[in-house]
Coordinates of C-alpha atoms and ligand atoms in Angstrom, one line a residue:
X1 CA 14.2 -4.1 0.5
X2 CA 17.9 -3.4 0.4
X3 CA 18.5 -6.5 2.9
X4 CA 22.5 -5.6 2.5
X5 CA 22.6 -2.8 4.2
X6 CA 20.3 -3.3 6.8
X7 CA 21.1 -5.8 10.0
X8 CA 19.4 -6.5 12.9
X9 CA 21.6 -5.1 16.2
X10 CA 21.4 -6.5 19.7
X11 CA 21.3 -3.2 21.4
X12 CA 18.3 -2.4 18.9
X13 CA 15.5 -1.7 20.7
X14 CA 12.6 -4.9 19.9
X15 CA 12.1 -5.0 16.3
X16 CA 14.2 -2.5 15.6
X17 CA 17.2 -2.4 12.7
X18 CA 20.1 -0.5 12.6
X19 CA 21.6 0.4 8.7
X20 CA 25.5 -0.8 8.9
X21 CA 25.9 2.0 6.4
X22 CA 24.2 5.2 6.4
X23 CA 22.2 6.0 3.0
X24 CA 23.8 8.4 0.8
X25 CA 23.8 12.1 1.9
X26 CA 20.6 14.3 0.5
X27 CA 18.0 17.0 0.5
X28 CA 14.5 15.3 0.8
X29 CA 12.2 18.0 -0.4
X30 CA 8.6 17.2 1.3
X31 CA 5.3 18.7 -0.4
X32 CA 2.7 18.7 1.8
X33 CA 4.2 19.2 5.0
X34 CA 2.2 20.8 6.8
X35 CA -0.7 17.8 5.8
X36 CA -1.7 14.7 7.5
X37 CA 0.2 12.3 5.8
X38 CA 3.1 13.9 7.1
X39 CA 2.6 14.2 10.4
X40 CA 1.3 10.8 10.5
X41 CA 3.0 9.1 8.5
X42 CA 6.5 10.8 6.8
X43 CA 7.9 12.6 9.7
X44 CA 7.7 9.6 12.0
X45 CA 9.4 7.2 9.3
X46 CA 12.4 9.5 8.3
X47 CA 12.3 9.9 12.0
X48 CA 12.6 6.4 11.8
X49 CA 15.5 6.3 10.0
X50 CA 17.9 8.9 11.6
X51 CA 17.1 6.4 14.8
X52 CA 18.3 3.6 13.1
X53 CA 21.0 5.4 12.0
X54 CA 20.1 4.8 7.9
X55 CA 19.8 8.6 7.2
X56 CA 23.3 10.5 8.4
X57 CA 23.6 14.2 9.9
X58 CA 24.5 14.4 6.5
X59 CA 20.7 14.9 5.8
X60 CA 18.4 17.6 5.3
X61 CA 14.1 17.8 5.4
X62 CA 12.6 20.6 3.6
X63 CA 9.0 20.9 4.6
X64 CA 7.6 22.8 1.2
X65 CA 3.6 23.7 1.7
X66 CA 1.6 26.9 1.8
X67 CA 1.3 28.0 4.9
X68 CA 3.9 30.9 6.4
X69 CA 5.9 29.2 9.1
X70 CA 9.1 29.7 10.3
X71 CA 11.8 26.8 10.3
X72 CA 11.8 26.8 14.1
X73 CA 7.6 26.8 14.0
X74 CA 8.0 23.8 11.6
X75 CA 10.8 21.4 13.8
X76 CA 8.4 22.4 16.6
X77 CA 5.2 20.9 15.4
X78 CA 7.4 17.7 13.8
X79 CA 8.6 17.4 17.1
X80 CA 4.9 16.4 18.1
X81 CA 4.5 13.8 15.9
X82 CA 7.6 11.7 17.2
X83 CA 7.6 9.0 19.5
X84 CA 7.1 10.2 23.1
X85 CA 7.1 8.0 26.5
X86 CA 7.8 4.1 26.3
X87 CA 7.1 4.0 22.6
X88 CA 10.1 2.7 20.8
X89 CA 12.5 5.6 19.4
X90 CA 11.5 7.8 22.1
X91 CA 15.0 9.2 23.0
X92 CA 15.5 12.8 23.4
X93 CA 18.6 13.3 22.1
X94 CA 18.3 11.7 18.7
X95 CA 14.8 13.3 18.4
X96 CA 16.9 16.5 18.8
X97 CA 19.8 15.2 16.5
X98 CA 16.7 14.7 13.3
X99 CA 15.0 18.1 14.1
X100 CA 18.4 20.0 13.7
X101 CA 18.0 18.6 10.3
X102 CA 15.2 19.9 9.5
X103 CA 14.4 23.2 7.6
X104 CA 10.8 24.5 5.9
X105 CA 9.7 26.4 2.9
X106 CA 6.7 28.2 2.1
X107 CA 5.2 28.8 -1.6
X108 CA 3.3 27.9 -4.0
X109 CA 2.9 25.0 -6.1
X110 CA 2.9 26.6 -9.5
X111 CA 4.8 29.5 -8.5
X112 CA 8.1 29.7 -10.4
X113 CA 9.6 32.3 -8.4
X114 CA 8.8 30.0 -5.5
X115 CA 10.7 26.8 -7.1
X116 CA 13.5 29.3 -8.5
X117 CA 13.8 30.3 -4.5
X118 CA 13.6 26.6 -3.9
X119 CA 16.5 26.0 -5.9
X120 CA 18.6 28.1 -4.2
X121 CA 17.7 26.9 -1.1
X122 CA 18.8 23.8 -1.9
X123 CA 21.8 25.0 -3.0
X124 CA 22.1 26.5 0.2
X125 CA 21.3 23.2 2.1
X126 CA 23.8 21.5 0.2
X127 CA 26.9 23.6 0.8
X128 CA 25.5 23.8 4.7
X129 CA 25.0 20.1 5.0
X130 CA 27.4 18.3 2.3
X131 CA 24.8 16.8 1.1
X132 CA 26.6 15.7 -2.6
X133 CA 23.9 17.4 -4.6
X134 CA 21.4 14.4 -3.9
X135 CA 17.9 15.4 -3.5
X136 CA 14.5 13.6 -3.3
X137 CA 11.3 15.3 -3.5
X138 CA 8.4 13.5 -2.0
X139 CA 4.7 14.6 -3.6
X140 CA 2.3 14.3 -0.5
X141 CA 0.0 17.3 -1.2
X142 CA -3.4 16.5 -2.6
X143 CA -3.3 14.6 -6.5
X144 CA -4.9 18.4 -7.8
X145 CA -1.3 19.6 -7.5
X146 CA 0.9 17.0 -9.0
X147 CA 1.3 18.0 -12.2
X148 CA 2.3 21.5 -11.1
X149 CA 5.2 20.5 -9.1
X150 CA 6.2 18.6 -11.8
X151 CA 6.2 21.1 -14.0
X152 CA 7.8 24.2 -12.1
X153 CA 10.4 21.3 -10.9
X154 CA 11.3 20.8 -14.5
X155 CA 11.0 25.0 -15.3
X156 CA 13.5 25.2 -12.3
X157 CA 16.1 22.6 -13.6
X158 CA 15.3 20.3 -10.3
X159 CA 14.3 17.7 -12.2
X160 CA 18.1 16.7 -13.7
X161 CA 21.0 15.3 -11.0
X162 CA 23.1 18.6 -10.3
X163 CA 26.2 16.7 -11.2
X164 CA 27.0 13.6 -12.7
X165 CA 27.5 11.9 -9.5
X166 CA 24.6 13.0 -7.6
X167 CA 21.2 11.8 -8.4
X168 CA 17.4 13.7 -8.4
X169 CA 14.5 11.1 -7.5
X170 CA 10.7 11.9 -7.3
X171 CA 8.8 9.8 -5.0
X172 CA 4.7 10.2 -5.8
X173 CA 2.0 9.5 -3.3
X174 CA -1.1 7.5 -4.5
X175 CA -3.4 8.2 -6.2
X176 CA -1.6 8.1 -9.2
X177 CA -5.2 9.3 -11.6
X178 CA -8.3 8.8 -10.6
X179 CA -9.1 6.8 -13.7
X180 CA -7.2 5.2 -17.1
X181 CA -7.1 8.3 -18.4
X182 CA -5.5 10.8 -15.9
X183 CA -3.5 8.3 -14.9
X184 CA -1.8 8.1 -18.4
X185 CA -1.6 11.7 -18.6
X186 CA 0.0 12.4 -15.1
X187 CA 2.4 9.3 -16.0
X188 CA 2.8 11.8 -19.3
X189 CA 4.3 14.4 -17.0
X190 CA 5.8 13.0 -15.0
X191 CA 8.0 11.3 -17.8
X192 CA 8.1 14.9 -19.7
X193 CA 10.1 15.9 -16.8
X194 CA 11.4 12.8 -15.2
X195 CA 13.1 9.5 -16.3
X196 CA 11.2 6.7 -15.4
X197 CA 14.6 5.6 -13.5
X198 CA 13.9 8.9 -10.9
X199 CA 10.3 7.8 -10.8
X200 CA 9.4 6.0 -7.4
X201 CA 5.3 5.5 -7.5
X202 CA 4.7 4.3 -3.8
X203 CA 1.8 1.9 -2.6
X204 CA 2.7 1.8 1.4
X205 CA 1.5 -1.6 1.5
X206 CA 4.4 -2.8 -0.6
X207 CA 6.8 -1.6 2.6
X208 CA 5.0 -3.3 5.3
X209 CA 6.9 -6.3 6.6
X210 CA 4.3 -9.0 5.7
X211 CA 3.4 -7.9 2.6
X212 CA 7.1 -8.3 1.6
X213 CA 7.6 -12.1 3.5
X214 CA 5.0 -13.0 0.3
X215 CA 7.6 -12.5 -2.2
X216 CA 10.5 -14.5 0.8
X217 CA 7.5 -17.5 1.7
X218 CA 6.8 -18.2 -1.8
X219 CA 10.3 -17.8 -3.5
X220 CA 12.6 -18.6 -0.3
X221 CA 10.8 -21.6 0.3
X222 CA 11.0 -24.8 -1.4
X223 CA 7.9 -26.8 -0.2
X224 CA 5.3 -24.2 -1.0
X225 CA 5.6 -23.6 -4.3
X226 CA 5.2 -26.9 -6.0
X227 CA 1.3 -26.5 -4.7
X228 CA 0.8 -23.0 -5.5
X229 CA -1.1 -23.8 -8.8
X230 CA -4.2 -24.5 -10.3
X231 CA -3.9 -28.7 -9.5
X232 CA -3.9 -28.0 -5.9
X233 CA -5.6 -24.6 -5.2
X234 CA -9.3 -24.3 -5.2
X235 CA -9.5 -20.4 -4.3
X236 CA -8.1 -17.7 -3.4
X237 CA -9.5 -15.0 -1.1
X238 CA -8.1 -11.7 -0.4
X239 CA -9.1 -9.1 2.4
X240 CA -8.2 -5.8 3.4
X241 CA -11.4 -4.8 5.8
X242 CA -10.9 -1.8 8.2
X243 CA -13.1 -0.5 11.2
X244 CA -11.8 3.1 10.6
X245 CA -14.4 5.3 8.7
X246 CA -13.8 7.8 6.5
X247 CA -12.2 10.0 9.5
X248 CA -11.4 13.4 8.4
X249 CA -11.0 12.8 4.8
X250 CA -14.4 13.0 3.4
X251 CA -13.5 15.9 0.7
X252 CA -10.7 13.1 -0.8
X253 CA -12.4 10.2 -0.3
X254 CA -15.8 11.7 -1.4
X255 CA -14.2 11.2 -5.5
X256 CA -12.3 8.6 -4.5
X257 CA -14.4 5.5 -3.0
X258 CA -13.1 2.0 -2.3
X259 CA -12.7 0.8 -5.8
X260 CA -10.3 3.5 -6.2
X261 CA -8.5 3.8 -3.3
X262 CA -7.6 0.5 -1.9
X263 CA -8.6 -2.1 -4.9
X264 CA -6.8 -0.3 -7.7
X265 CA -3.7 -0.1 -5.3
X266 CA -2.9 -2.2 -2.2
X267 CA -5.4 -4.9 -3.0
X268 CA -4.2 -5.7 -6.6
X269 CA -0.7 -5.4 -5.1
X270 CA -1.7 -8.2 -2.6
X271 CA -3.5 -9.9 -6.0
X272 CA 0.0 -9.4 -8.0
X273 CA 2.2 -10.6 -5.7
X274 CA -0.3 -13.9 -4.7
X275 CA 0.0 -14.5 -8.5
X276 CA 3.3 -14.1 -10.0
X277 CA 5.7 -16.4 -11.0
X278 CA 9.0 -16.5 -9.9
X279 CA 11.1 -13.3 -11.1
X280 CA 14.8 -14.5 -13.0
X281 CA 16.3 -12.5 -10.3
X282 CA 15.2 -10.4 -6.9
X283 CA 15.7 -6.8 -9.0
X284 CA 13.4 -4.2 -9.6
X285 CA 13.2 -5.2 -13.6
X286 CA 12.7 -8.8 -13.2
X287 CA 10.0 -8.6 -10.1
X288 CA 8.5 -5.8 -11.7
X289 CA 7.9 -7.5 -15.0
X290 CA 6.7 -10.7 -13.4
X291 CA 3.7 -8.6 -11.3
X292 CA 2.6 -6.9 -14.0
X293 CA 1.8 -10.8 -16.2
X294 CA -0.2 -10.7 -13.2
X295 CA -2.2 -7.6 -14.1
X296 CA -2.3 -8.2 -17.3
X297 CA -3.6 -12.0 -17.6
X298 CA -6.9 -11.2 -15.3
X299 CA -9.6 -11.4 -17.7
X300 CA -11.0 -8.1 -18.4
X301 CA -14.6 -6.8 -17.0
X302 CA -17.4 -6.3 -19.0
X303 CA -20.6 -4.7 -19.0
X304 CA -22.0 -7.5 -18.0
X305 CA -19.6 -9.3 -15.7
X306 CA -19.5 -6.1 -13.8
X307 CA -23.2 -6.6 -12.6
X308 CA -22.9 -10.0 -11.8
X309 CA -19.0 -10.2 -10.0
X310 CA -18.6 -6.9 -8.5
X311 CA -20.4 -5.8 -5.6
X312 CA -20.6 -2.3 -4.0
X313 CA -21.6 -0.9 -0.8
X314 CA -21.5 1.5 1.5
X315 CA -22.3 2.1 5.1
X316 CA -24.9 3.1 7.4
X317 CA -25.0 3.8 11.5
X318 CA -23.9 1.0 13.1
X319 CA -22.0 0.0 15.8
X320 CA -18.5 -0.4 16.4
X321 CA -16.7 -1.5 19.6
X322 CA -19.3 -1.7 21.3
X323 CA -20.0 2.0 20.1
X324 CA -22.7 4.0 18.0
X325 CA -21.1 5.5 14.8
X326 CA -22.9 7.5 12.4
X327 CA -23.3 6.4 8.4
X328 CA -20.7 7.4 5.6
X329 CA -23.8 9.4 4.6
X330 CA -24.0 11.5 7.8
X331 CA -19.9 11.8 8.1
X332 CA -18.7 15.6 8.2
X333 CA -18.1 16.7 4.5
X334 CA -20.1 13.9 2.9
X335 CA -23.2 14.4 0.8
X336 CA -26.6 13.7 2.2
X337 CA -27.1 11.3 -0.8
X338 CA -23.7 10.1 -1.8
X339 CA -23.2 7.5 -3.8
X340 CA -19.6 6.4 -3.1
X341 CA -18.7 3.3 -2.2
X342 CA -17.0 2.5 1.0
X343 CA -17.4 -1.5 0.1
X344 CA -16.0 -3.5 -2.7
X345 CA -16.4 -7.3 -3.0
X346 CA -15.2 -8.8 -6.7
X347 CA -14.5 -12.2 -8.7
X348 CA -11.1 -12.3 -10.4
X349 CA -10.4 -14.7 -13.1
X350 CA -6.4 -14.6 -14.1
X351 CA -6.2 -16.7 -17.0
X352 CA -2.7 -18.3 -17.2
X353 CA -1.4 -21.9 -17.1
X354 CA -1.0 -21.6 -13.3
X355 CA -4.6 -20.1 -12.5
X356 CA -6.8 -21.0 -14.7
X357 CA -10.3 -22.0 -12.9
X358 CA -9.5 -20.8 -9.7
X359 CA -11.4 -18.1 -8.5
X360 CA -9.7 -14.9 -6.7
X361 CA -12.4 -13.3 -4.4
X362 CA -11.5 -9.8 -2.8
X363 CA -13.3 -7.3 -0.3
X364 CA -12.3 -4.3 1.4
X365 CA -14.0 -1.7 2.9
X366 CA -14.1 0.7 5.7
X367 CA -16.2 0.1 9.3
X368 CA -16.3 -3.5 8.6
X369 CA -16.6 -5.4 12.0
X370 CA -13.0 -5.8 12.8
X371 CA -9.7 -4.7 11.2
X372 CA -8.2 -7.6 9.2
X373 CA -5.8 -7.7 6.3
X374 CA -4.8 -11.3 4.7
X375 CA -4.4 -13.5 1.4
X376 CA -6.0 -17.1 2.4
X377 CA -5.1 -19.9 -0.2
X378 CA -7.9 -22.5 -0.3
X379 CA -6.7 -26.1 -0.9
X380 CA -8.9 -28.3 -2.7
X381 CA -9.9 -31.3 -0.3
X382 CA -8.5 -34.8 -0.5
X383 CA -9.8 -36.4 -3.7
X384 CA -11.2 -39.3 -2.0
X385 CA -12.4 -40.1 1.8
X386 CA -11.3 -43.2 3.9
X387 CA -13.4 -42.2 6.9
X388 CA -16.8 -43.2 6.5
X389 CA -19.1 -40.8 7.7
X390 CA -16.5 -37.6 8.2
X391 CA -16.6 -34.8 5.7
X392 CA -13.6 -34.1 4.1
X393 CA -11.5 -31.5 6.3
X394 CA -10.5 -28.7 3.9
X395 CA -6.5 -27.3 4.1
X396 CA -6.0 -23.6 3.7
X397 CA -3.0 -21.0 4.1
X398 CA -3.8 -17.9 5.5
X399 CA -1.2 -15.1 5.2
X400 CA -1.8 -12.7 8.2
X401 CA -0.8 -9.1 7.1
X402 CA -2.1 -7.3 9.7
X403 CA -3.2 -7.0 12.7
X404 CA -2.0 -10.5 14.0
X405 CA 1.3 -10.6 11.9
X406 CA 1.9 -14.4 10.9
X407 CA 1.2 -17.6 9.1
X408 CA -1.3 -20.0 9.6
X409 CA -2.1 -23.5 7.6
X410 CA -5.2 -25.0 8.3
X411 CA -5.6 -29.7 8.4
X412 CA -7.9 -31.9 9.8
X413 CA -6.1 -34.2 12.4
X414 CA -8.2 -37.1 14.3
X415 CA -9.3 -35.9 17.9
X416 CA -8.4 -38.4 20.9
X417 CA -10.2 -41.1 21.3
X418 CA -11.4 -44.3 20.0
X419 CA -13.8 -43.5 16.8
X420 CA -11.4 -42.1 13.6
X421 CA -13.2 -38.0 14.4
X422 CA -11.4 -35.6 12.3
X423 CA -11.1 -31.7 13.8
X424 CA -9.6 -29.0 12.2
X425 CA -6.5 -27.5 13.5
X426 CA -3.9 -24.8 12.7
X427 CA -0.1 -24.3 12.8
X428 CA 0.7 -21.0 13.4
X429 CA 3.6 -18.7 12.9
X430 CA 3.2 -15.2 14.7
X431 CA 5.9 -12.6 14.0
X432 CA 5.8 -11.1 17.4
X433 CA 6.7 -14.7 18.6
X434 CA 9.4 -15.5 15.8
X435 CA 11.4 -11.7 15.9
X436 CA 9.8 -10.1 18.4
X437 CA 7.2 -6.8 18.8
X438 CA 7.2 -4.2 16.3
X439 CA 7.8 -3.8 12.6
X440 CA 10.1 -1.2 10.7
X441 CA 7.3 1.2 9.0
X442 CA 5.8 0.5 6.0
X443 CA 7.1 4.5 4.8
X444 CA 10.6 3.7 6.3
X445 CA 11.2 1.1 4.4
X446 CA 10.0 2.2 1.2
X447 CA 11.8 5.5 1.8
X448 CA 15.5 3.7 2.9
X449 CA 14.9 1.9 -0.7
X450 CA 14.4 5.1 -2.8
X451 CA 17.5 6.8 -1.0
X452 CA 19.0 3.6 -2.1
X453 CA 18.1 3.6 -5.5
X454 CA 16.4 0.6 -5.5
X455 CA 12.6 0.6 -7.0
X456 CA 12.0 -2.7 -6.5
X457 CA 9.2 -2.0 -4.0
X458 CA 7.5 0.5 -5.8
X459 CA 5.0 0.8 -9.0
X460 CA 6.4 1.7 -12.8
X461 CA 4.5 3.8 -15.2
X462 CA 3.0 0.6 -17.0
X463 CA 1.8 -1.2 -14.0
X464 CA 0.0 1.2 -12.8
X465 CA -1.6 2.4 -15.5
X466 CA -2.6 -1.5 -16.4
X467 CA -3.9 -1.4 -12.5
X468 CA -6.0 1.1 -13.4
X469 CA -7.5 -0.9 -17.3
X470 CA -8.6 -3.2 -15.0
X471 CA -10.9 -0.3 -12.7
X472 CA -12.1 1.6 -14.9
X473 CA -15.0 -0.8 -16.8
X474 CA -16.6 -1.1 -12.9
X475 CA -16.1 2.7 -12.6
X476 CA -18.1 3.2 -16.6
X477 CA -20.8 1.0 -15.4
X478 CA -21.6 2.5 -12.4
X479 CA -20.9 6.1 -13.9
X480 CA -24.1 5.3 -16.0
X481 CA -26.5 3.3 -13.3
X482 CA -29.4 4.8 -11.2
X483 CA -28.0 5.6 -7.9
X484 CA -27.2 1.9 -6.0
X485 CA -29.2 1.4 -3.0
X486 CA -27.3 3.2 -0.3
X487 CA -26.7 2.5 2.8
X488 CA -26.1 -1.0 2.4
X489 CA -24.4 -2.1 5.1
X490 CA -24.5 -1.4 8.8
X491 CA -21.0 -0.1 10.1
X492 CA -19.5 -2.8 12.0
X493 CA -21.1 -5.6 10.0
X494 CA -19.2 -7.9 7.6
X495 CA -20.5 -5.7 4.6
X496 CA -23.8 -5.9 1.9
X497 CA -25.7 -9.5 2.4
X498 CA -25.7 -9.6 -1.7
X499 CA -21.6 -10.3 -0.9
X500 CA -22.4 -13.8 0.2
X501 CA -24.0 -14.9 -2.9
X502 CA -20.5 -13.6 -4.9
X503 CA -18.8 -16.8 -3.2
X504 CA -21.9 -19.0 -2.9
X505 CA -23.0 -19.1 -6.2
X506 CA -19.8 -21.5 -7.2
X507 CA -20.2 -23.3 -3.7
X508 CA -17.8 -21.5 -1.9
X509 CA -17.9 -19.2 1.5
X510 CA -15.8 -15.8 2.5
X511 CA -14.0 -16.4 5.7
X512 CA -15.4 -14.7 8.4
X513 CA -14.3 -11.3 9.4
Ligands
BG6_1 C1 -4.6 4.3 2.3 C2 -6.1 4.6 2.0 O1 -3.9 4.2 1.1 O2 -4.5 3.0 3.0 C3 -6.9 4.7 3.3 O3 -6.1 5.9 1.4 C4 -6.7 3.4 4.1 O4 -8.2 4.9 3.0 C5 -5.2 3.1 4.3 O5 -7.3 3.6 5.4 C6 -5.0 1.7 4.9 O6 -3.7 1.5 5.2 P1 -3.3 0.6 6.4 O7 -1.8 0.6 6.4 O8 -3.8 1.2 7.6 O9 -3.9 -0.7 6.1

């Protein structure tokens, strides 16, 4: 979010944005690198970076897992996970600028001989690359190991700047806990070891372009705002669906489930930032205190309200594209009988001045019937119609996160001719028309700002753990009910039938997928 040091450049290729000045020199210390997340996602957004000239050849990438590889091994198989052919980025030589950069250690996680080696490593690196004694160490291995990095970090002395005018930052990967509990306790050791000013909790959503024009369309905008409030809003609805199943991650996402992974995180984020007021000042303090209100306003589940506004599912074989695709059930690594949910569909009260009596309905879940992430404000309808015999055309504002990037409001106009016919018809704003194709990653972004010092984008101890108050009554009361009936849904469906009835018991509809 630093918006000062970033500006677009003609000769940027589309959607692409150079940094006037580079971030400050430093060692990023990766954990996990030889893991999916970053190949898929890490490597290509520091990648990213060094492009767009934001990270200097005053940089270095320390790939820190298990497995024995050499440093030539390790800038080989990052090499594969860059841009290649027409794909934006792809140019060879400043693919082969970034992989000079890079360097790899192997060891243990709980191994202090391996972090007392790692700290001389970095010493090394420093003294090699001038890097000022900065360093960053990203968590990406599985949650199981957080705690000891953390610790054999702190054993090491890693944990402390190296001088007064360097700095030491620690950016952790969701999940932060799996529950209330272990997320207080990881947020325990973490601040053992850490200040919470080092701490950078990431939620990618909170980097992706759209997700961020929330906090610019409300707040940069004068003519929204005066409606965005209980006297003129009748709903809110809030989807995150995916097609994607549960790919190769069924030993994660087997513990994990929807609730946990995407409704604790990037759909409360989406919640939070739909909700807030308007922080004093764009900092990480003031926007951070206004999200959690947020959080903390929405009227607790109980026992009871759990049954009757949450709904869970998961799915069965279905088709998708056009394609058969087997059930969660019958995935690679999942149970015969699981009972996780790959579907969650719930009824949100937040009870301030500004929401009270307006519904927030969410939904996410995986091999839903098309990818589609968006916040849609539902206006209530005129309070009195003129023309006899038409029903009253209802205004909404969708906010398009992804795929189709944009805006779109939602009004009944009269159709040609010569009876008074009202249709409905949208005005649209599309990104890819407005700035052109392409985005900056959502990990770029978020990564630019933690190099920068700026947290704004990312979680603090208290709003995650408050994030996770909210969970954990839904994750009680199914803990102690008979196994739900599973599968509920067929992949490439719009989810469980019972998710109608959420909306339709207070007259109301979910958009279609
Ligand atoms: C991750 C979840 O945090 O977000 C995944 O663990 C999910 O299960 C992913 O697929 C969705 O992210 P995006 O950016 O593809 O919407």
């Amino acid at each position: 979010m630093n918006t000062k040091a970033v500006v677009a450049s003609e000769s940027a290729p589309a959607g692409g944005f150079f940094c006037e000045v580079p971030s400050d020199p430093c060692a990023i210390v990766m954990f996990g690198a030889s893991g999916d997340l970053a190949r898929r996602k890490l490597l290509p957004a520091l990648y990213d970076l060094s492009f767009h000239a934001c990270l200097g050849p005053r940089f270095r990438l320390l790939g820190f897992a298990r497995t024995e590889m050499t440093d030539n091994d390790f800038t080989q198989k990052a090499g594969e996970f860059l841009p290649t052919g027409n794909q934006a980025g792809a140019q060879d030589s400043k693919k082969s600028e970034f992989l000079k950069c890079l360097r790899y250690f192997s060891g243990n996680y709980d191994d202090p001989e391996a972090f007392r080696r790692l700290a001389q490593r970095l010493e090394e690196l420093d003294s090699e690359g001038q890097l000022g004694g900065n360093r960053l160490f990203y968590l990406a291995t599985p949650p199981e190991v957080y705690s000891h990095v953390i610790e054999q970090l702190k054993k090491a002395g890693l944990n402390k700047p190296k001088s007064e005018k360097s700095w030491a930052r620690i950016i952790i990967e969701k999940p932060f806990g799996h529950d209330l509990e272990s997320a207080k306790e990881l947020n325990k050791k973490v601040l053992e070891a850490f200040d919470e000013s080092q701490v950078y909790r990431i939620d990618h959503y909170l980097g992706k372009e759209t997700v961020q024009n929330m906090l610019v369309f409300r707040f940069g905008n004068g003519i929204f705002e005066p409606l965005w409030n209980r006297n003129y809003i009748d709903s809110v609805q809030i989807t995150a669906a995916e097609e994607l199943g549960v790919e190769r991650r069924a030993a994660f996402y087997e513990s994990a489930g929807a609730l946990r992974d995407m409704i604790q995180s990037h759909v409360l984020q989406l919640t939070s930032l739909t909700a807030m007021e308007a922080p004093a000042t764009f900092d990480a303090t003031a926007v951070r205190n206004e999200k959690i209100k947020v959080l903390q306003s929405i009227r607790p589940f109980t026992k009871e309200s759990v049954w009757k506004d949450v709904i869970r599912g998961q799915y069965g074989p279905g088709q998708v594209g056009g394609k058969p695709v087997p059930g969660y059930r019958q995935e690679p690594g999942v149970k015969p009988d699981s009972a996780t949910d790959t579907f969650v569909a719930l009824k949100l009260h937040v009870d301030n001045w500004r929401w009270s009596g307006v519904p927030f309905y969410l939904r996410t879940g995986k091999r839903l019937a098309q990818p589609l992430t968006e916040v849609a404000i539902q206006f209530k309808s005129a309070p009195h119609m003129v023309f006899r015999g038409e029903s009253n055309e209802t205004n909404s504002l969708v906010l398009n996160i992804q795929p189709n990037e944009g805006i779109s409001l939602s009004f009944g106009a009269k159709s040609p001719g010569a009876q008074m016919r009202i249709q409905p018809v949208t005005m649209d704003f599309k990104y890819k028309d407005a700035f052109g194709g392409g985005s900056r990653p959502a990990y770029a972004t978020l990564i630019n700002d933690c190099i920068r010092g700026d947290a704004t984008l990312f979680d603090r101890a208290d709003s995650v753990e408050a994030a996770w108050t909210l969970v954990d009554p839904i994750l009680e009361a199914w803990k102690n009910a008979s196994p739900p009936p599973f599968p509920n849904y067929p992949a490439g469906s719009d989810g469980p039938r019972a998710v109608e009835d959420l909306a339709a018991i207070d007259g109301r509809h979910w958009r279609p997928l």
